[in-house]
Coordinates of C-alpha atoms and ligand atoms in Angstrom, one line a residue:
M1 CA 13.6 23.3 6.5
S2 CA 14.8 23.8 3.1
T3 CA 13.4 26.8 0.9
R4 CA 9.8 26.7 -0.3
T5 CA 9.4 26.9 -3.9
P6 CA 7.6 30.2 -4.2
C7 CA 4.0 28.4 -5.4
A8 CA 0.7 27.2 -3.9
V9 CA -0.6 23.6 -5.3
I10 CA -4.0 23.3 -4.7
V11 CA -5.3 19.6 -5.0
L12 CA -8.9 18.8 -6.5
A13 CA -10.7 16.2 -4.9
A14 CA -13.8 17.5 -4.3
G15 CA -15.7 15.3 -7.2
A16 CA -18.5 12.3 -6.9
G17 CA -16.2 9.7 -8.9
T18 CA -19.6 7.8 -9.4
R19 CA -18.1 5.8 -12.0
M20 CA -16.0 3.9 -9.1
K21 CA -19.4 2.5 -8.2
S22 CA -18.3 2.8 -4.5
A23 CA -19.1 4.0 -1.1
T24 CA -15.9 5.0 -0.8
Q25 CA -15.0 8.2 -1.9
K26 CA -13.3 8.2 -5.5
T27 CA -9.5 9.3 -4.2
L28 CA -9.4 7.2 -1.1
H29 CA -9.4 4.1 -3.5
A30 CA -5.6 2.9 -3.2
I31 CA -2.9 1.9 -5.6
G32 CA 0.8 0.7 -4.4
G33 CA -0.5 0.9 -0.6
R34 CA -1.4 4.6 -0.8
S35 CA -4.9 6.3 -1.3
L36 CA -5.1 8.4 -4.8
L37 CA -5.5 11.1 -2.6
S38 CA -2.1 10.7 -1.0
H39 CA -0.4 10.1 -3.7
S40 CA -1.3 13.5 -5.3
L41 CA -0.6 15.0 -2.0
H42 CA 3.0 13.6 -1.9
A43 CA 3.7 14.4 -5.4
A44 CA 2.6 18.3 -4.3
E45 CA 5.2 18.1 -1.6
G46 CA 7.4 16.7 -3.7
I47 CA 8.4 20.3 -4.7
N48 CA 8.1 21.9 -1.5
P49 CA 5.4 24.4 -2.2
E50 CA 4.7 27.7 0.4
H51 CA 1.0 26.0 0.7
L52 CA -1.0 23.0 -0.5
V53 CA -4.4 22.9 -0.4
A54 CA -6.7 20.0 -0.7
V55 CA -10.5 20.7 -1.9
V56 CA -12.7 18.5 -0.5
G57 CA -16.6 18.0 -1.3
H58 CA -18.4 14.7 -2.0
Q59 CA -18.4 12.4 1.1
R60 CA -15.4 15.0 2.9
D61 CA -16.5 13.0 6.3
Q62 CA -14.6 10.3 4.8
V63 CA -11.8 12.5 2.7
I64 CA -10.6 14.9 5.8
P65 CA -9.3 12.4 8.0
E66 CA -7.3 11.3 4.9
V67 CA -6.2 14.8 4.1
E68 CA -5.2 15.0 8.3
R69 CA -3.6 11.6 8.0
V70 CA -1.4 12.8 5.3
A71 CA -0.7 15.8 6.6
E72 CA 1.0 14.6 9.5
E73 CA 2.8 11.9 7.4
L74 CA 4.1 14.8 5.3
D75 CA 5.1 16.6 8.7
R76 CA 3.3 19.6 7.0
E77 CA 0.3 21.9 6.9
V78 CA -2.2 20.7 4.4
L79 CA -4.8 23.5 4.3
Q80 CA -8.3 22.4 3.8
A81 CA -11.1 24.2 1.3
V82 CA -14.6 22.6 1.0
Q83 CA -16.5 23.0 -2.1
E84 CA -20.2 23.1 -1.3
E85 CA -21.6 22.4 -4.3
Q86 CA -19.6 20.9 -7.3
N87 CA -20.0 23.4 -9.6
G88 CA -17.4 22.7 -12.3
T89 CA -13.4 23.4 -12.0
G90 CA -13.2 26.9 -12.1
D91 CA -15.5 26.7 -8.7
A92 CA -13.7 24.0 -7.2
V93 CA -10.5 26.2 -7.6
A94 CA -12.2 29.4 -6.4
A95 CA -12.5 27.2 -3.2
G96 CA -9.0 26.2 -3.4
L97 CA -8.2 29.8 -3.2
R98 CA -9.9 31.0 -0.3
P99 CA -7.3 29.9 2.6
I100 CA -4.6 31.8 0.9
P101 CA -6.8 35.0 0.0
E102 CA -4.8 37.6 -2.9
Y103 CA -1.9 34.7 -2.8
E104 CA 0.5 36.2 -5.6
G105 CA 2.8 33.4 -6.1
T106 CA 2.6 30.4 -8.8
V107 CA -0.5 28.6 -8.2
I108 CA -0.3 25.0 -9.4
V109 CA -3.4 23.0 -9.9
T110 CA -3.4 19.2 -9.9
N111 CA -6.2 16.1 -9.5
A112 CA -6.7 13.9 -6.8
D113 CA -7.5 11.2 -9.1
V114 CA -3.8 10.9 -11.0
P115 CA -2.3 9.1 -8.9
L116 CA 1.1 8.3 -11.1
L117 CA 1.7 12.2 -11.6
R118 CA 5.4 13.0 -10.1
A119 CA 7.3 15.5 -8.4
E120 CA 9.2 15.8 -11.4
T121 CA 6.5 16.7 -13.6
I122 CA 4.9 19.4 -11.5
Q123 CA 8.4 21.1 -11.1
A124 CA 9.1 20.8 -15.1
L125 CA 5.9 22.5 -15.3
F126 CA 6.3 25.1 -13.1
D127 CA 10.1 25.7 -14.5
A128 CA 8.7 26.1 -18.1
H129 CA 5.7 28.3 -17.0
T130 CA 8.2 30.6 -14.7
T131 CA 10.7 30.8 -17.6
A132 CA 8.6 32.0 -20.1
S133 CA 6.9 34.6 -17.9
A134 CA 3.3 33.0 -18.2
A135 CA 0.4 33.8 -16.8
V136 CA -0.9 30.5 -17.5
T137 CA 0.3 27.4 -18.3
V138 CA -1.5 24.0 -18.9
L139 CA 0.2 20.7 -18.7
S140 CA -0.9 19.2 -21.8
L141 CA -0.7 16.0 -23.9
D142 CA -0.6 14.4 -27.4
L143 CA -3.2 11.3 -27.6
N144 CA -3.9 9.2 -29.7
D145 CA -7.3 9.1 -28.6
P146 CA -8.3 12.9 -27.4
T147 CA -12.2 11.9 -26.6
G148 CA -13.5 13.3 -23.9
Y149 CA -10.3 15.8 -22.7
G150 CA -10.2 19.5 -23.6
R151 CA -8.9 20.3 -26.5
I152 CA -5.8 22.6 -26.5
V153 CA -6.6 25.5 -29.3
R154 CA -3.6 27.0 -31.4
N155 CA -3.5 30.0 -33.6
D156 CA -1.8 30.3 -36.5
A157 CA 1.6 31.8 -34.7
G158 CA 1.1 28.0 -32.5
E159 CA -0.5 30.2 -29.4
V160 CA -2.4 28.7 -27.3
T161 CA -5.6 30.5 -27.4
E162 CA -8.2 28.6 -25.3
I163 CA -9.3 24.9 -24.6
V164 CA -12.3 23.8 -25.6
E165 CA -14.3 21.0 -23.7
Q166 CA -15.3 17.9 -25.8
K167 CA -18.9 18.9 -25.6
D168 CA -18.2 22.2 -26.5
A169 CA -15.5 21.5 -29.4
S170 CA -16.4 22.0 -33.3
E171 CA -16.1 19.0 -35.4
E172 CA -12.3 20.8 -36.6
Q173 CA -11.5 20.8 -32.8
K174 CA -12.5 17.5 -32.4
E175 CA -9.6 16.2 -34.3
I176 CA -6.8 17.8 -32.2
T177 CA -4.7 15.6 -30.5
E178 CA -3.3 17.8 -27.9
V179 CA -5.5 18.1 -24.8
N180 CA -5.5 19.3 -21.2
S181 CA -4.5 17.3 -18.6
G182 CA -6.3 19.1 -16.0
V183 CA -2.7 20.3 -14.2
F184 CA -2.1 24.1 -14.4
A185 CA 0.1 26.7 -13.5
F186 CA -1.2 30.1 -12.7
D187 CA 0.0 33.4 -12.3
G188 CA -2.0 34.1 -8.7
R189 CA -3.4 37.8 -9.6
V190 CA -4.4 36.5 -12.6
L191 CA -6.2 33.7 -11.9
N192 CA -7.9 35.6 -9.0
H193 CA -9.1 38.3 -11.4
A194 CA -9.9 35.7 -14.2
L195 CA -12.1 33.7 -11.9
T196 CA -14.5 36.5 -11.6
Q197 CA -14.9 36.7 -15.0
L198 CA -16.3 32.9 -15.4
N199 CA -19.5 32.5 -16.8
T200 CA -21.6 29.2 -17.3
D201 CA -22.3 29.6 -20.9
N202 CA -21.2 26.1 -21.8
A203 CA -22.6 22.6 -22.7
Q204 CA -22.2 21.5 -19.1
G205 CA -23.5 24.8 -17.1
E206 CA -20.6 24.7 -14.8
L207 CA -17.8 27.4 -14.2
Y208 CA -14.6 25.6 -16.1
I209 CA -11.1 26.4 -14.8
T210 CA -10.0 25.8 -18.6
D211 CA -11.9 29.3 -19.2
V212 CA -9.0 30.8 -17.7
L213 CA -6.6 30.8 -20.1
A214 CA -8.8 32.7 -23.1
I215 CA -9.9 35.4 -20.2
A216 CA -6.0 35.8 -19.3
R217 CA -4.8 36.1 -23.2
R218 CA -7.4 38.5 -23.8
E219 CA -6.8 40.9 -20.9
G220 CA -2.8 40.7 -22.8
H221 CA -1.5 37.9 -20.7
T222 CA 1.1 35.1 -22.2
V223 CA -0.7 32.0 -22.1
G224 CA 1.1 28.7 -23.0
A225 CA 1.3 25.0 -22.8
H226 CA 4.0 22.7 -21.6
L227 CA 3.7 19.1 -23.1
A228 CA 4.0 15.9 -20.8
D229 CA 7.1 13.5 -21.9
D230 CA 4.8 10.7 -21.0
P231 CA 1.1 10.8 -20.9
R232 CA 0.8 7.3 -19.1
E233 CA 1.7 9.6 -16.0
L234 CA -1.3 11.5 -16.2
A235 CA -3.8 8.6 -16.5
G236 CA -6.8 9.9 -14.6
V237 CA -8.8 7.0 -12.4
N238 CA -12.5 7.2 -13.1
N239 CA -13.2 3.3 -12.7
R240 CA -12.0 0.5 -11.5
V241 CA -10.7 -0.5 -14.4
Q242 CA -8.3 2.7 -14.6
L243 CA -7.7 2.4 -10.9
A244 CA -6.1 -1.8 -11.7
A245 CA -4.1 -0.1 -14.9
A246 CA -2.9 2.7 -12.7
G247 CA -1.9 0.5 -9.9
K248 CA 0.0 -2.2 -12.4
E249 CA 1.9 1.0 -14.1
F250 CA 2.7 2.5 -9.9
N251 CA 3.7 -1.2 -9.2
R252 CA 6.2 -1.4 -12.5
R253 CA 7.8 1.3 -10.9
T254 CA 8.6 0.0 -7.0
V255 CA 9.7 -3.0 -8.3
E256 CA 12.0 -1.3 -11.1
A257 CA 13.7 0.6 -8.5
A258 CA 14.3 -2.4 -5.9
M259 CA 15.6 -3.7 -9.3
L260 CA 17.9 -1.0 -10.0
G261 CA 18.4 -0.5 -6.1
G262 CA 20.1 -4.3 -6.4
A263 CA 17.7 -6.5 -6.0
T264 CA 16.9 -9.7 -8.1
I265 CA 13.3 -9.9 -8.9
I266 CA 12.5 -13.4 -10.4
D267 CA 9.0 -11.9 -12.1
P268 CA 8.2 -8.4 -11.5
E269 CA 4.1 -9.5 -13.2
T270 CA 3.7 -11.3 -10.1
T271 CA 5.7 -9.7 -7.7
F272 CA 3.8 -6.4 -5.9
I273 CA 6.2 -3.7 -3.4
G274 CA 4.2 -1.1 -1.9
V275 CA 5.4 2.3 -1.9
N276 CA 6.9 2.3 1.8
V277 CA 8.6 -0.8 1.3
V278 CA 12.4 -0.7 2.0
I279 CA 14.3 -3.6 -0.1
G280 CA 18.3 -3.7 0.4
Q281 CA 21.1 -5.4 -2.0
D282 CA 21.4 -8.9 -3.4
V283 CA 17.8 -9.5 -2.2
T284 CA 16.1 -12.0 -4.2
I285 CA 12.2 -12.3 -4.3
H286 CA 10.6 -15.0 -5.6
P287 CA 7.4 -14.9 -7.5
N288 CA 4.0 -14.3 -6.3
T289 CA 5.2 -12.1 -3.3
Q290 CA 3.9 -9.2 -2.0
L291 CA 5.5 -6.4 0.1
W292 CA 3.3 -3.7 1.5
G293 CA 3.5 -1.4 4.4
A294 CA 6.4 -0.2 6.6
T295 CA 7.6 -3.8 5.1
H296 CA 11.9 -3.7 5.6
I297 CA 14.0 -6.0 3.5
S298 CA 17.7 -6.5 4.3
D299 CA 20.7 -7.1 2.3
G300 CA 21.0 -10.6 0.8
A301 CA 17.3 -12.0 2.2
V302 CA 15.4 -13.9 0.3
I303 CA 12.1 -13.7 -0.1
G304 CA 8.9 -16.2 -1.5
P305 CA 7.7 -17.8 -3.6
D306 CA 4.1 -17.2 -2.0
T307 CA 4.6 -14.4 0.4
T308 CA 2.7 -11.8 1.6
L309 CA 4.3 -9.5 4.1
T310 CA 2.8 -6.6 5.6
D311 CA 5.3 -4.1 8.3
V312 CA 7.6 -6.4 8.3
T313 CA 11.4 -6.0 9.1
V314 CA 13.3 -8.8 7.8
G315 CA 17.4 -9.2 8.8
T316 CA 20.1 -9.6 6.6
R317 CA 20.3 -13.0 4.6
A318 CA 17.2 -14.0 6.4
S319 CA 14.8 -16.6 4.2
V320 CA 10.9 -16.5 3.9
I321 CA 9.3 -18.6 1.9
R322 CA 5.7 -19.2 1.3
T323 CA 4.7 -17.0 4.4
Q324 CA 1.9 -15.0 5.8
G325 CA 3.4 -12.3 8.0
E326 CA 2.4 -9.2 9.8
R327 CA 3.6 -6.5 12.2
S328 CA 6.7 -8.5 12.7
T329 CA 10.1 -8.8 13.1
I330 CA 12.6 -11.5 11.6
G331 CA 16.4 -11.9 12.7
A332 CA 19.1 -11.9 10.3
D333 CA 19.9 -15.4 9.0
A334 CA 16.7 -16.7 10.5
T335 CA 14.5 -18.9 8.5
V336 CA 11.1 -18.6 8.0
G337 CA 8.3 -21.1 5.9
P338 CA 7.4 -22.6 4.2
F339 CA 3.5 -22.2 5.2
T340 CA 3.8 -20.1 8.1
Y341 CA 1.7 -17.8 9.7
L342 CA 3.7 -15.0 11.5
R343 CA 0.7 -12.6 13.5
P344 CA 1.5 -9.0 14.7
H345 CA 4.5 -9.0 17.6
T346 CA 6.4 -12.1 16.4
V347 CA 10.0 -11.4 17.1
L348 CA 12.3 -14.1 15.6
G349 CA 15.8 -13.8 16.8
T350 CA 19.1 -14.1 15.0
G351 CA 19.2 -17.4 13.2
G352 CA 16.4 -18.5 14.6
K353 CA 13.5 -20.7 12.7
L354 CA 9.9 -20.8 12.4
G355 CA 9.3 -23.7 10.2
G356 CA 6.1 -25.2 8.3
F357 CA 2.7 -25.2 9.4
V358 CA 3.7 -22.6 12.5
E359 CA 1.7 -19.6 13.9
S360 CA 2.6 -17.3 15.8
K361 CA 1.5 -14.5 18.0
N362 CA 3.0 -12.1 20.5
A363 CA 6.2 -14.4 20.5
T364 CA 9.6 -13.9 21.2
I365 CA 11.8 -16.4 19.9
G366 CA 15.7 -15.8 20.9
A367 CA 18.9 -16.1 18.7
G368 CA 19.5 -19.6 17.2
S369 CA 15.9 -21.3 18.9
K370 CA 13.6 -23.1 16.4
V371 CA 10.1 -23.8 16.5
P372 CA 10.9 -26.1 13.4
H373 CA 7.0 -27.9 12.6
L374 CA 3.2 -27.8 13.5
T375 CA 2.9 -25.6 16.1
Y376 CA 1.2 -22.9 17.5
I377 CA 3.4 -20.3 19.9
G378 CA 1.5 -17.3 21.2
D379 CA 2.1 -15.0 23.8
A380 CA 5.5 -16.3 24.6
T381 CA 9.3 -15.6 25.2
V382 CA 11.7 -18.6 24.3
G383 CA 15.2 -17.7 24.9
E384 CA 18.4 -18.7 23.0
E385 CA 19.2 -22.0 21.4
T386 CA 16.6 -23.7 22.4
N387 CA 14.2 -26.4 20.5
I388 CA 10.3 -26.5 20.6
G389 CA 9.1 -30.4 19.5
A390 CA 6.9 -30.7 16.7
S391 CA 3.2 -30.5 17.3
S392 CA 3.4 -27.9 20.2
V393 CA 0.6 -25.5 21.6
F394 CA 1.4 -22.9 23.7
V395 CA -2.0 -22.8 25.3
N396 CA -2.6 -19.2 25.9
Y397 CA -6.3 -18.8 26.6
D398 CA -8.2 -19.6 29.3
G399 CA -11.5 -18.5 27.5
V400 CA -11.3 -15.4 29.1
N401 CA -7.9 -14.2 29.5
K402 CA -4.5 -14.7 27.6
H403 CA -1.3 -15.8 29.6
H404 CA 2.2 -16.1 29.1
T405 CA 4.6 -18.5 28.6
T406 CA 8.5 -18.2 29.7
I407 CA 10.7 -20.7 28.1
G408 CA 14.5 -20.9 28.9
D409 CA 17.6 -20.7 26.9
H410 CA 18.9 -24.6 25.6
C411 CA 16.0 -26.3 26.2
R412 CA 14.4 -29.2 24.5
T413 CA 11.1 -29.5 24.4
G414 CA 9.2 -32.7 23.2
S415 CA 6.8 -33.2 20.6
D416 CA 3.1 -32.4 21.2
T417 CA 3.9 -30.4 24.4
M418 CA 1.4 -28.4 25.6
F419 CA 2.1 -25.4 27.4
V420 CA -0.7 -24.5 29.7
A421 CA 0.1 -20.4 30.6
P422 CA 0.9 -19.0 32.6
V423 CA 4.0 -21.2 32.9
T424 CA 7.7 -21.1 33.2
V425 CA 10.3 -24.0 31.8
G426 CA 14.0 -23.0 33.4
D427 CA 17.4 -22.8 31.4
G428 CA 18.2 -26.3 29.8
A429 CA 15.0 -28.1 30.7
Y430 CA 13.7 -31.1 28.7
T431 CA 10.3 -32.3 28.7
G432 CA 8.7 -35.9 27.5
A433 CA 6.7 -36.0 24.3
G434 CA 3.0 -35.4 25.3
T435 CA 3.5 -33.2 28.4
V436 CA 0.5 -31.4 29.1
V437 CA 2.8 -28.9 31.3
T438 CA 0.5 -26.8 34.1
D439 CA 3.6 -26.0 36.9
D440 CA 6.5 -24.5 36.4
V441 CA 9.8 -26.5 35.4
P442 CA 12.7 -25.9 36.7
A443 CA 16.0 -25.5 35.0
G444 CA 17.8 -28.6 34.2
A445 CA 14.4 -30.8 34.7
L446 CA 12.6 -33.2 32.8
A447 CA 9.2 -32.8 32.9
V448 CA 7.1 -35.7 31.8
K449 CA 3.5 -36.3 32.8
E450 CA 2.1 -40.1 31.7
G451 CA 0.9 -42.7 32.6
K452 CA 2.4 -46.1 32.1
Q453 CA 1.5 -47.3 28.8
R454 CA -1.1 -50.4 29.1
V455 CA -0.6 -53.1 26.0
I456 CA -3.8 -55.7 25.7
E457 CA -2.4 -58.4 23.8
G458 CA -4.7 -60.1 20.8
W459 CA -7.2 -57.1 21.2
V460 CA -7.8 -56.6 18.1
E461 CA -8.2 -60.1 16.6
K462 CA -10.6 -60.6 19.5
K463 CA -12.6 -57.8 19.0
R464 CA -12.2 -56.6 15.5
P465 CA -12.5 -59.8 13.9
G466 CA -12.3 -60.1 10.0
T467 CA -11.1 -56.4 9.8
P468 CA -8.2 -56.3 7.8
A469 CA -6.3 -55.0 10.6
A470 CA -7.1 -58.3 12.6
E471 CA -6.0 -60.2 9.1
A472 CA -2.6 -58.2 9.2
A473 CA -2.4 -59.2 13.1
Q474 CA -3.0 -63.0 12.2
R475 CA -0.3 -63.0 9.5
A476 CA 2.3 -61.0 11.7
R477 CA 1.8 -63.2 14.5
E478 CA 1.5 -66.8 11.8
K479 CA 5.2 -65.1 10.8
E480 CA 6.7 -65.0 14.0
G481 CA 6.0 -68.7 14.3
K482 CA 3.3 -68.0 17.5
Ligands
LIG1 C1 -11.4 18.1 -17.0 C2 -11.2 19.2 -17.9 C3 -10.7 18.9 -19.0 C4 -9.5 17.9 -19.1 C5 -9.9 16.9 -17.9 C6 -8.5 16.4 -17.9 C7 -12.5 21.2 -17.5 C8 -13.8 22.2 -17.6 N1 -12.3 20.1 -18.0 O1 -12.4 17.6 -17.4 O2 -10.1 20.1 -20.1 O3 -8.8 17.3 -20.5 O4 -10.4 17.3 -16.8 O5 -9.1 15.1 -17.0 O6 -12.0 21.8 -16.1 N2 -13.5 18.3 -9.3 C9 -13.8 19.6 -8.2 N3 -14.9 20.0 -8.3 C10 -16.4 20.1 -9.3 C11 -15.6 19.7 -10.5 C12 -14.4 19.0 -10.4 O7 -13.6 19.2 -7.5 O8 -16.9 21.1 -9.2 C13 -12.5 17.9 -9.8 C14 -13.0 16.5 -9.4 O9 -13.4 15.9 -8.7 C15 -11.9 16.4 -10.9 C16 -11.4 17.2 -11.1 O10 -12.1 17.8 -10.9 O11 -10.7 15.4 -10.1 C17 -11.5 17.0 -12.8 O12 -13.0 17.0 -13.1 P1 -14.1 16.3 -14.0 O13 -15.4 16.2 -13.7 O14 -13.6 14.8 -13.9 O15 -13.5 16.9 -15.2 P2 -13.6 16.3 -16.7 O16 -14.8 16.9 -17.2 O17 -13.0 15.3 -16.4
LIG2 CA1 -11.8 13.5 -15.3

């Protein structure tokens, strides 16, 4: 393991988030395929801290499992601290220090509702804090409209003296445009001591973490602010309008990364790429495409338009058009779509084809095999270079159990074949159009199951007289001179 940065990061996620108007705790809402909480823990892990602490409180029965899931994903310990009552940000940080008592390194505090914050920015704050030998460094923002934020108050010498909340600010202080992002670096010892000095003599009757600045300064420590380059990175998510805006901004990043990695994206505005998606070089993505989960698009593949793939692996040069797919694998040079539905555990071999109006599930289709038109293929294994006729159904369900169909290499099955599972079709076998295959077909055999066609001459004119069909039949007969 690479050397840890001598710091602890405390991520605050205890708040109620009432403005989301949701049964789901605020930080569990997702953008880019990842919860807000997970984004913040990933960013914190990005600086490789000695300790990572999540402060939970409100709806923690929901939040704790997500903390544990992310810890597993990050393959590191994430300590949990419970803030029983939400008595303010100062109280939340005090809770966050409980699992790391008397920690003397740098303590960084971030919020779980700022999903766009990058590890690089946390690192820059840490570096500025360390370089200045400061006791407290606040990550500040310069905003055109500072309403609602705590204002960074400086003296005539330009030194930071305190942070004043909107509700406690004088008219003059409200004019200040430099504000508190809610992200801080503290000297651990100074922080532990200052937290014992906080009080609730303020407009909200809460313990404010922001008061630590004035306390530290009063006690002779250096207090500073590090101005963030891009205030958009610290945009908080408090309601669904902000959630959508943050999602859009995050997507801009993932789409841009794909383009800079060598993918052509025809319309970045209508292309959505989740945070864990991997996209190769010379991939082309057409409009209205969404790629989620652990989707992997290999070099030279063409995806979309109108395609949504979740946890799908697409091989080199494959083409996937107007397709909905989930937990499936598409081989190199294979083609899928248009209007194809890949359900979980579809595996399409190299150069294979799943064509229009085909639905597949739990089906392995060998190299060069084609299921071109209007077919349901479920619980099946198809060999190589086989062609499944149009409008076939793999009848896999008897109403109680699912059964498997196995089809060999180089088969040619007729249109409208029903494979009533469990059934096996040997290599090189054929089936006739309309065959209901209920028994195994040996290699090289032709299976047909049809009665001789009956033709009843003159039936329409006799049984449906006066109809357009009867009139057409009569004209045809007259033309033939009958
Ligand atoms: C806080 C800052 C303000 C800053 C703003 C940036 C204080 C007093 N004010 O204001 O200066 O400009 O953030 O967004 O710190 N939380 C807890 N437990 C609590 C209270 C809050 O975990 O008891 C968490 C919340 O879930 C949230 C964060 O702390 O993630 C900030 O709390 P919030 O109440 O939103 O603070 P603001 O009023 O926005
Ligand atoms: Ca807030």
